[in-house]
XYZ file of C-alpha atoms in Angstrom:
479
model
C 89.196 65.029 112.593
C 88.317 68.338 109.798
C 89.262 67.127 106.293
C 91.130 70.280 105.150
C 91.446 69.899 100.743
C 92.994 72.583 98.985
C 92.135 74.252 96.611
C 95.558 75.155 94.273
C 95.227 77.845 91.331
C 96.338 76.072 87.708
C 98.013 77.699 84.740
C 97.794 76.490 81.634
C 100.414 74.552 80.139
C 102.212 75.258 76.717
C 101.224 72.183 74.408
C 104.173 70.513 74.166
C 104.788 71.188 70.838
C 105.149 75.323 70.726
C 108.400 77.187 70.559
C 109.124 78.035 74.498
C 107.739 81.200 75.467
C 109.445 84.446 77.684
C 108.763 84.367 80.983
C 105.601 86.494 81.822
C 104.066 87.579 85.334
C 101.750 85.059 86.396
C 97.882 86.155 87.456
C 98.430 83.834 89.964
C 102.349 83.749 92.468
C 102.738 80.607 94.531
C 100.926 81.550 97.722
C 97.520 81.929 95.236
C 95.946 78.703 96.994
C 92.024 78.322 98.508
C 91.213 76.724 101.645
C 87.712 74.653 101.756
C 86.591 73.441 105.472
C 84.098 71.614 105.862
C 81.611 71.339 109.249
C 80.543 73.832 107.689
C 81.940 74.246 104.587
C 83.727 77.205 103.714
C 85.822 78.755 101.411
C 88.754 80.596 101.681
C 91.166 82.880 99.557
C 91.458 85.872 101.029
C 95.431 87.750 100.362
C 95.398 85.347 97.074
C 95.896 87.265 93.848
C 93.078 86.902 92.410
C 91.919 88.039 89.186
C 88.493 86.575 88.795
C 86.246 84.017 90.815
C 87.758 80.521 90.519
C 85.850 78.993 88.733
C 85.873 75.316 91.135
C 84.942 76.825 93.918
C 82.168 73.856 95.740
C 78.675 75.125 95.045
C 77.911 73.644 98.403
C 79.250 76.314 100.209
C 78.124 78.572 102.896
C 80.637 80.806 103.538
C 82.887 82.124 100.645
C 85.552 84.394 101.409
C 88.045 86.054 98.440
C 89.115 89.560 100.096
C 92.006 91.277 99.145
C 92.241 90.023 96.592
C 92.262 91.952 92.329
C 89.038 90.258 91.592
C 87.546 93.624 89.701
C 84.503 92.395 88.068
C 81.571 89.538 89.626
C 80.117 88.319 86.910
C 76.656 86.676 86.566
C 77.917 82.641 86.380
C 80.289 83.703 89.013
C 77.997 83.070 91.829
C 76.041 80.411 90.206
C 73.712 78.026 92.016
C 75.457 78.747 95.958
C 71.677 78.611 97.105
C 73.425 77.939 100.237
C 75.192 80.928 100.806
C 75.205 82.631 104.110
C 78.531 84.361 104.064
C 80.153 86.908 101.392
C 83.187 88.820 101.464
C 85.086 90.820 98.873
C 86.257 92.568 100.095
C 89.908 95.440 99.138
C 89.653 93.889 96.239
C 89.012 96.242 92.993
C 85.473 95.314 92.189
C 84.139 98.365 89.331
C 81.308 96.171 87.743
C 78.645 93.407 89.154
C 76.034 92.385 87.077
C 72.951 92.735 86.410
C 71.828 89.390 88.719
C 75.414 87.727 89.677
C 73.428 87.550 93.812
C 70.429 86.134 92.319
C 70.762 82.473 93.328
C 72.823 83.214 96.903
C 68.543 84.071 98.409
C 69.972 81.812 101.709
C 72.580 84.778 101.633
C 72.775 86.863 105.372
C 76.098 89.345 105.075
C 77.488 90.271 101.888
C 80.451 92.527 102.210
C 81.782 94.666 99.290
C 83.836 97.124 100.730
C 86.999 98.883 99.515
C 86.222 97.824 96.131
C 85.782 101.175 92.832
C 82.309 100.797 92.558
C 80.578 103.485 91.609
C 77.421 102.866 91.581
C 74.693 100.289 92.685
C 71.202 99.592 89.561
C 68.541 98.253 91.377
C 69.362 94.975 89.456
C 72.916 93.799 90.769
C 71.185 93.045 94.864
C 68.098 90.642 93.290
C 67.295 87.808 94.761
C 69.150 88.456 97.787
C 65.791 88.323 100.033
C 67.390 87.596 103.443
C 70.584 89.772 103.050
C 70.825 90.992 107.816
C 74.652 93.494 106.150
C 75.409 94.737 103.665
C 78.603 96.616 104.103
C 79.631 98.744 100.995
C 81.535 101.786 102.954
C 85.498 103.068 101.160
C 83.703 102.584 97.368
C 83.260 105.201 95.148
C 80.029 105.316 95.098
C 77.418 108.264 93.869
C 74.814 106.498 92.703
C 71.952 104.622 94.629
C 69.223 103.365 92.591
C 65.915 103.603 93.951
C 64.830 100.257 93.557
C 68.853 98.700 94.454
C 67.353 97.393 98.380
C 64.333 96.915 97.433
C 64.689 92.283 97.919
C 66.494 93.155 101.231
C 64.186 96.419 102.443
C 62.586 94.486 105.093
C 65.093 91.547 106.498
C 68.222 93.921 106.152
C 69.413 95.121 109.779
C 72.582 96.858 108.934
C 73.778 99.199 106.155
C 76.945 100.790 106.192
C 77.316 103.848 102.819
C 80.388 105.592 104.725
C 83.536 106.788 102.845
C 81.813 106.835 99.463
C 80.779 110.186 97.015
C 76.924 110.088 97.703
C 75.477 113.463 97.072
C 72.422 112.062 96.682
C 69.929 109.253 98.664
C 66.152 107.782 97.412
C 65.821 108.878 101.243
C 61.856 107.115 100.585
C 63.520 103.072 99.625
C 66.080 103.849 102.997
C 62.747 104.780 104.680
C 61.214 101.283 103.702
C 63.955 99.462 106.022
C 61.990 99.082 109.016
C 64.597 96.179 110.569
C 67.829 98.617 110.308
C 69.220 98.996 113.678
C 72.511 100.551 112.122
C 72.626 102.794 109.455
C 76.506 105.003 108.717
C 76.349 107.452 105.902
C 79.160 109.294 108.143
C 82.082 110.935 105.027
C 79.154 111.152 102.359
C 78.762 114.939 100.329
C 75.311 115.006 101.559
C 74.504 118.179 102.224
C 70.366 117.921 103.053
C 67.886 115.363 104.958
C 64.358 115.911 104.175
C 62.062 116.043 107.307
C 61.102 112.659 108.178
C 63.327 110.878 106.058
C 63.465 107.754 109.296
C 60.329 108.151 110.865
C 59.362 104.548 109.938
C 63.014 103.012 111.487
C 61.435 101.824 114.675
C 64.063 99.798 114.956
C 66.775 102.150 114.685
C 69.523 102.159 116.806
C 72.674 103.870 115.459
C 72.470 106.714 112.391
C 76.482 108.292 111.642
C 76.174 110.854 109.501
C 79.732 112.227 110.356
C 81.520 115.124 108.272
C 79.160 115.284 105.302
C 78.126 118.820 104.855
C 75.042 119.246 106.242
C 73.806 122.844 107.974
C 70.921 121.086 109.520
C 69.259 118.697 110.266
C 65.755 118.693 110.313
C 63.133 116.896 113.137
C 62.066 112.888 113.208
C 59.485 112.225 114.384
C 61.933 109.200 115.603
C 64.477 111.907 117.388
C 61.044 112.273 119.753
C 60.223 109.306 120.999
C 64.002 108.001 122.014
C 66.132 109.995 123.887
C 69.566 110.269 121.957
C 73.302 110.767 122.849
C 75.664 112.464 120.404
C 78.035 109.131 121.511
C 77.721 105.335 122.231
C 79.556 105.475 125.211
C 77.058 104.920 128.412
C 74.084 104.839 126.347
C 71.179 102.553 127.390
C 70.428 99.908 125.873
C 67.447 101.680 124.258
C 68.465 105.019 122.717
C 69.340 106.209 119.901
C 73.180 106.886 118.912
C 72.813 110.013 116.887
C 76.478 110.712 115.217
C 76.642 114.123 113.034
C 80.010 116.054 113.552
C 82.623 117.558 110.903
C 79.420 118.856 109.762
C 79.402 122.952 108.514
C 76.517 123.553 110.863
C 74.759 126.587 110.919
C 73.783 127.467 114.089
C 70.037 128.772 113.421
C 66.369 128.572 115.622
C 65.538 125.507 112.477
C 68.726 123.644 115.396
C 67.269 124.160 118.752
C 65.290 120.580 118.669
C 69.477 119.108 119.000
C 70.628 121.087 121.286
C 67.608 120.710 123.714
C 68.944 116.875 123.480
C 70.639 115.177 126.319
C 74.322 113.998 125.516
C 77.746 113.397 126.652
C 80.510 115.641 125.881
C 81.313 115.978 121.774
C 83.432 118.303 119.327
C 80.312 119.586 117.152
C 80.791 123.105 116.274
C 79.102 125.263 115.142
C 80.636 127.019 111.616
C 77.480 129.454 110.574
C 76.033 132.671 111.322
C 79.647 135.024 111.865
C 78.052 135.551 114.955
C 79.131 131.956 116.629
C 81.470 130.591 114.262
C 83.947 128.266 116.134
C 81.603 127.776 119.185
C 81.630 124.470 120.381
C 77.715 123.382 119.529
C 77.419 122.355 122.982
C 78.103 125.330 124.406
C 76.415 127.754 122.291
C 72.906 128.810 125.121
C 69.543 128.182 123.641
C 68.863 131.424 122.989
C 71.264 132.152 121.225
C 69.881 129.609 117.873
C 68.003 132.798 116.295
C 66.192 133.072 113.545
C 65.900 136.634 111.046
C 62.130 136.398 108.997
C 61.923 137.426 105.720
C 62.379 140.891 104.854
C 61.131 141.445 100.722
C 64.180 143.963 99.236
C 62.693 143.114 95.914
C 60.084 143.667 92.645
C 59.047 144.415 90.261
C 56.922 146.899 89.468
C 53.949 147.845 87.387
C 53.545 145.589 84.483
C 52.042 145.628 80.506
C 53.174 143.230 78.619
C 50.370 142.786 75.079
C 48.665 139.858 74.690
C 50.930 136.727 73.609
C 53.920 138.158 74.824
C 56.010 137.006 77.483
C 56.112 138.327 81.030
C 58.210 138.204 84.292
C 58.259 139.143 87.995
C 60.472 139.059 90.077
C 61.134 138.881 94.050
C 63.317 138.942 96.498
C 63.343 138.051 99.831
C 66.940 138.663 102.386
C 66.303 136.510 105.749
C 68.005 133.711 108.494
C 67.691 130.590 107.086
C 66.695 131.803 103.340
C 63.297 131.930 102.304
C 61.039 130.386 100.200
C 60.060 132.804 97.679
C 56.252 131.567 96.547
C 53.496 133.122 94.446
C 49.628 133.560 94.441
C 47.455 134.353 91.098
C 44.735 137.382 90.968
C 41.950 134.727 91.403
C 44.317 133.203 94.541
C 45.425 129.849 93.006
C 49.564 129.445 94.201
C 51.511 128.633 91.205
C 54.099 126.463 90.256
C 55.287 125.106 87.138
C 52.752 124.760 84.468
C 52.611 124.704 80.121
C 52.082 128.408 81.042
C 54.907 128.959 84.309
C 57.440 128.306 85.734
C 58.632 129.195 89.284
C 62.383 129.389 89.743
C 64.337 129.271 93.340
C 65.475 132.776 92.898
C 61.785 133.706 93.468
C 61.045 134.896 89.718
C 57.539 133.934 88.285
C 57.636 133.548 84.233
C 55.088 133.527 82.678
C 55.356 132.083 79.271
C 52.374 133.634 76.893
C 50.281 136.523 78.496
C 46.040 135.817 78.435
C 43.827 139.232 78.881
C 42.861 136.640 82.283
C 46.036 136.452 83.925
C 46.472 140.319 84.373
C 46.087 141.616 88.165
C 47.574 141.849 91.538
C 50.256 138.943 92.136
C 50.980 138.485 95.708
C 54.596 137.446 96.207
C 55.048 134.936 98.962
C 58.239 134.697 101.225
C 58.871 132.324 103.973
C 60.880 130.372 106.655
C 61.166 129.388 109.849
C 60.716 132.634 111.592
C 57.698 134.251 110.199
C 56.449 135.434 106.545
C 56.849 138.914 104.060
C 54.154 139.526 101.682
C 54.675 141.843 98.159
C 52.889 143.033 95.302
C 53.213 143.095 91.491
C 50.807 144.633 88.876
C 50.563 142.391 85.592
C 48.116 144.758 82.857
C 48.164 142.963 79.684
C 47.012 145.146 77.332
C 45.807 143.458 73.241
C 49.325 143.055 70.869
C 50.122 146.519 69.228
C 50.716 146.587 65.921
C 54.137 146.488 63.464
C 55.892 149.616 65.115
C 58.337 150.591 61.443
C 60.465 153.038 60.813
C 61.316 153.742 57.544
C 64.062 154.613 55.628
C 65.178 155.427 51.318
C 68.601 156.839 51.984
C 71.021 154.032 51.189
C 74.119 156.140 50.789
C 77.599 154.845 50.742
C 79.532 154.461 53.811
C 82.690 157.226 53.916
C 85.818 156.085 54.375
C 87.143 155.968 58.162
C 83.488 155.906 59.302
C 82.934 152.722 60.997
C 80.198 151.542 59.256
C 83.302 151.270 56.543
C 82.633 147.436 54.888
C 84.462 144.511 54.962
C 85.336 142.326 52.272
C 85.468 138.640 52.540
C 88.419 136.517 53.754
C 91.515 135.211 51.858
C 90.687 131.243 52.993
C 86.972 132.756 52.717
C 87.607 133.392 48.730
C 89.799 130.651 48.203
C 87.923 128.568 49.867
C 84.581 129.747 47.419
C 87.012 129.009 44.694
C 87.758 125.922 45.137
C 84.441 125.080 45.362
C 83.923 122.885 42.377
C 80.164 122.114 43.124
C 77.502 122.584 40.056
C 76.618 126.435 40.790
C 73.136 127.018 42.815
C 71.298 129.489 43.624
C 71.753 130.964 47.652
C 69.489 133.477 47.460
C 69.096 136.233 49.202
C 73.582 137.031 50.447
C 75.195 138.933 53.338
C 78.507 139.700 50.844
C 81.129 142.273 53.137
C 79.336 143.348 56.658
C 80.429 146.101 59.413
C 79.415 147.040 62.884
C 76.841 149.099 61.947
C 75.884 148.322 57.821
C 76.384 144.976 55.159
C 76.384 144.576 51.376
C 72.976 142.266 49.988
C 73.775 140.434 47.738
C 70.297 138.212 45.497
C 70.650 136.434 41.646
C 69.330 138.665 39.891
C 65.807 137.454 38.084
C 63.910 138.848 35.413
C 62.050 142.018 35.010
C 58.574 141.792 37.078
C 55.703 143.265 35.805
C 55.040 146.033 37.690
C 57.333 145.738 40.404
C 59.034 148.608 40.485
C 61.304 148.319 44.351
C 62.774 146.779 47.273
C 62.481 146.775 50.460
C 65.372 145.140 52.521
C 63.821 144.625 56.565
C 65.335 143.330 59.725
C 64.575 142.673 63.150
C 67.137 143.066 66.602
C 67.642 140.028 68.461
C 66.125 141.221 71.771
C 62.658 141.895 69.868
C 60.520 141.356 67.521
C 59.337 144.428 65.772
C 60.049 144.973 62.103
C 62.779 147.635 60.942
C 62.804 148.911 57.198
C 65.793 150.897 56.441
C 66.253 151.006 53.101
C 64.652 150.655 50.345
C 66.490 149.681 46.441
C 63.971 150.650 43.162
C 65.227 148.939 40.238
C 66.411 150.770 37.094
C 64.263 149.844 33.761
């Protein structure tokens, strides 16, 4: 007959000498209790009102169920020395934080349930030590980030990974591609907008892939999909088939999805969101001949451009097509250009040369490409010697008349009072603009002792739009 000892949650008792304390809500209601079963040893605490992992747990347990409680943090010491634990359920708590190494002693653990909590990220050290983990359930959290090394310790043993119902916009696809034993991968109900080509090519044992209800406009073909027969739904699928679920995504039904349209499938509810001609139509009812792409057309390119050496130069190229073309640039020497110390390539098709040199001149080629083809355009760049400074001189410094838009505005009362309140030691403030108007300013500087040979000051400034010096006013000294 199995022995069923009971472990009751103990509440701290006030010392006998202390005065009576007002009644406060108990962190552990009367139903708070954990049951310990033997053969195999299991500790069962579901719905016990726990605020933390009980410190009195039997460390020999093979199963620990702490679901439906109010645990907010899993600390490093909470599960220490539980080396024989095989199954751990922390589902439906309020867990926001898992300490690095919290599961480090659970080297025998096979199943970890963390679903229904409030985790926002999973770092590289939080799952450390789970070298035999097979089932990892992280659904219904608030995950927005998954570190590239978060699954390193269990990458060779993991069979079931559930990341559904989170806030993931990106995933460490390279790390997911190393899960060679994974059988089920749940990515549904997230914010994924794209999947890289070949992301699943090494998942040879994958039997179910769920990408339902994301933001995917296209799904790239993958070697895995070509090796296995696919069905849109699991009903009646043979054991060797890969079940692919992708409904609820804003699919853009063009030639990039023809491969998916050709798959064997059962009835499902996927629909096209675009282009406008196919929007709202049932995906499987659209004929293959309607999944078309439009080749790129260059709609704008920079005219011939001449810049002096040392100045930046921006070459622009715009193209349209379906899918949206990717623009690349080739130098006059035939080299493919990208981001470097001297150049920046932007997604909108602009190539910026940060500092031009005489050898940069020539014909640059813009290449716009998509799945339907490519288009090219030439842009000529001439790099000349740096020009001499351009000066615009004037010796007139007549004050503006009343009502002139150049009328100067004296300092405000607030700034004047602030200046009067300044009781600090006098300092040499150098050249100052004390009054200003729309197109005029009053410039003052401290009086200096006469300097032999100096008869005139010249005020120079430049526009914020360029570096060309402009001379506007000369002031002759008296005496």
